GROMACS .gro file of C-alpha atoms in nm:
model
  124
    1MET     CA    1   6.461   2.611  -3.558
    2PRO     CA    2   6.103   2.570  -3.686
    3LEU     CA    3   5.911   2.256  -3.594
    4ASN     CA    4   5.687   2.035  -3.801
    5ALA     CA    5   5.462   1.741  -3.724
    6GLY     CA    6   5.676   1.426  -3.739
    7ASP     CA    7   5.995   1.594  -3.615
    8THR     CA    8   6.185   1.431  -3.332
    9ILE     CA    9   6.404   1.608  -3.079
   10THR     CA   10   6.645   1.427  -2.849
   11PHE     CA   11   6.783   1.547  -2.520
   12GLU     CA   12   7.007   1.370  -2.270
   13ARG     CA   13   7.081   1.432  -1.902
   14THR     CA   14   7.278   1.256  -1.630
   15PHE     CA   15   7.138   1.304  -1.280
   16THR     CA   16   7.360   1.378  -0.979
   17VAL     CA   17   7.326   1.379  -0.601
   18ASP     CA   18   7.334   1.761  -0.620
   19ASP     CA   19   7.030   1.749  -0.851
   20VAL     CA   20   6.838   1.541  -0.594
   21ASN     CA   21   6.941   1.771  -0.309
   22LEU     CA   22   6.837   2.087  -0.496
   23TYR     CA   23   6.507   1.939  -0.609
   24THR     CA   24   6.436   1.815  -0.256
   25LYS     CA   25   6.493   2.165  -0.123
   26VAL     CA   26   6.277   2.334  -0.388
   27SER     CA   27   5.993   2.079  -0.398
   28GLY     CA   28   5.983   1.960  -0.038
   29ASP     CA   29   5.968   1.601  -0.170
   30GLU     CA   30   6.158   1.438   0.115
   31GLY     CA   31   6.060   1.075   0.068
   32SER     CA   32   6.315   0.854   0.245
   33HIS     CA   33   6.392   0.680  -0.086
   34HIS     CA   34   6.526   1.017  -0.209
   35LEU     CA   35   6.728   1.089   0.105
   36ASN     CA   36   6.885   0.749   0.177
   37PRO     CA   37   7.114   0.574  -0.072
   38ASP     CA   38   7.052   0.216  -0.181
   39GLU     CA   39   7.305  -0.066  -0.135
   40HIS     CA   40   7.500   0.071  -0.436
   41GLY     CA   41   7.518   0.426  -0.295
   42ARG     CA   42   7.262   0.563  -0.540
   43PHE     CA   43   6.964   0.785  -0.464
   44ILE     CA   44   6.630   0.750  -0.641
   45ILE     CA   45   6.552   1.061  -0.846
   46GLN     CA   46   6.213   1.222  -0.776
   47GLY     CA   47   5.966   1.142  -1.052
   48LEU     CA   48   5.899   1.504  -1.137
   49LEU     CA   49   6.273   1.572  -1.147
   50THR     CA   50   6.297   1.294  -1.407
   51ALA     CA   51   6.011   1.467  -1.591
   52THR     CA   52   6.228   1.775  -1.636
   53VAL     CA   53   6.399   1.595  -1.925
   54PRO     CA   54   6.103   1.614  -2.167
   55THR     CA   55   5.988   1.949  -2.028
   56LYS     CA   56   6.331   2.094  -2.108
   57VAL     CA   57   6.259   2.032  -2.476
   58GLY     CA   58   5.931   2.223  -2.438
   59GLY     CA   59   6.122   2.507  -2.275
   60ASP     CA   60   6.370   2.516  -2.562
   61TYR     CA   61   6.081   2.586  -2.801
   62ASN     CA   62   5.891   2.824  -2.569
   63VAL     CA   63   5.595   2.590  -2.520
   64LEU     CA   64   5.328   2.701  -2.274
   65ALA     CA   65   5.191   2.361  -2.172
   66ARG     CA   66   4.820   2.312  -2.120
   67THR     CA   67   4.831   1.939  -2.051
   68MET     CA   68   5.110   1.704  -1.951
   69ASN     CA   69   5.079   1.330  -1.894
   70PHE     CA   70   5.355   1.119  -1.740
   71GLU     CA   71   5.377   0.743  -1.695
   72PHE     CA   72   5.668   0.652  -1.468
   73LEU     CA   73   5.786   0.307  -1.573
   74ARG     CA   74   6.089   0.241  -1.351
   75PRO     CA   75   6.307   0.425  -1.102
   76VAL     CA   76   6.585   0.658  -1.211
   77PHE     CA   77   6.896   0.672  -0.992
   78THR     CA   78   7.179   0.919  -0.945
   79GLY     CA   79   7.440   0.849  -1.210
   80ASP     CA   80   7.178   0.738  -1.464
   81THR     CA   81   7.183   0.903  -1.804
   82ILE     CA   82   6.835   0.956  -1.943
   83ILE     CA   83   6.784   0.997  -2.316
   84CYS     CA   84   6.450   1.147  -2.415
   85GLU     CA   85   6.304   1.146  -2.762
   86VAL     CA   86   6.018   1.389  -2.817
   87THR     CA   87   5.804   1.342  -3.128
   88ILE     CA   88   5.597   1.635  -3.252
   89GLU     CA   89   5.250   1.497  -3.325
   90LYS     CA   90   5.079   1.825  -3.414
   91PHE     CA   91   5.214   2.169  -3.500
   92GLU     CA   92   4.948   2.402  -3.639
   93ASN     CA   93   4.906   2.774  -3.681
   94GLN     CA   94   4.564   2.876  -3.546
   95ASP     CA   95   4.445   3.235  -3.555
   96ASN     CA   96   4.709   3.426  -3.358
   97ARG     CA   97   4.895   3.132  -3.206
   98THR     CA   98   5.057   2.799  -3.284
   99SER     CA   99   4.933   2.485  -3.112
  100ILE     CA  100   5.159   2.191  -3.045
  101ALA     CA  101   5.114   1.834  -2.926
  102ALA     CA  102   5.396   1.590  -2.867
  103SER     CA  103   5.469   1.249  -2.722
  104PHE     CA  104   5.791   1.140  -2.555
  105LEU     CA  105   5.981   0.833  -2.444
  106CYS     CA  106   6.273   0.840  -2.202
  107ILE     CA  107   6.518   0.553  -2.169
  108ASN     CA  108   6.817   0.504  -1.941
  109GLN     CA  109   7.173   0.417  -2.037
  110ASN     CA  110   7.075   0.048  -2.033
  111ASN     CA  111   6.806   0.109  -2.298
  112LYS     CA  112   6.529   0.052  -2.040
  113GLU     CA  113   6.217   0.268  -2.066
  114VAL     CA  114   6.180   0.487  -1.757
  115LEU     CA  115   5.919   0.748  -1.853
  116LYS     CA  116   5.671   0.809  -2.131
  117GLY     CA  117   5.391   1.050  -2.192
  118ASN     CA  118   5.271   1.348  -2.389
  119PHE     CA  119   5.205   1.718  -2.368
  120ALA     CA  120   5.005   1.978  -2.554
  121GLY     CA  121   4.999   2.353  -2.550
  122VAL     CA  122   5.082   2.664  -2.748
  123ILE     CA  123   5.401   2.828  -2.865
  124LEU     CA  124   5.451   3.169  -2.710
   0.00000   0.00000   0.00000
């Protein structure tokens, strides 16, 4: 599906304990807050694991990112469903490539903002 400036794309993901365990193994991020459950039995999701929600949208459109900015606003826990809305700010054909810039906002199932930021790059 072609993109245009002003388009929005939404993606949703619910994080599991298996996600945390796999990411811990791959990243080596073994902070105790990721390995020990809170009083409700939940684990805190690693920030960069949370950031896979907006980057998944970039992957869907074959974006080779040049810059990525993340502002982590509140913790995300196992069992949380994160809804991410990506807004295409710029989509331009330039010479032999297409450049893209987008902003995003991720909220949890309680409509609380958990992550926001932007990315820019080229479409492969």
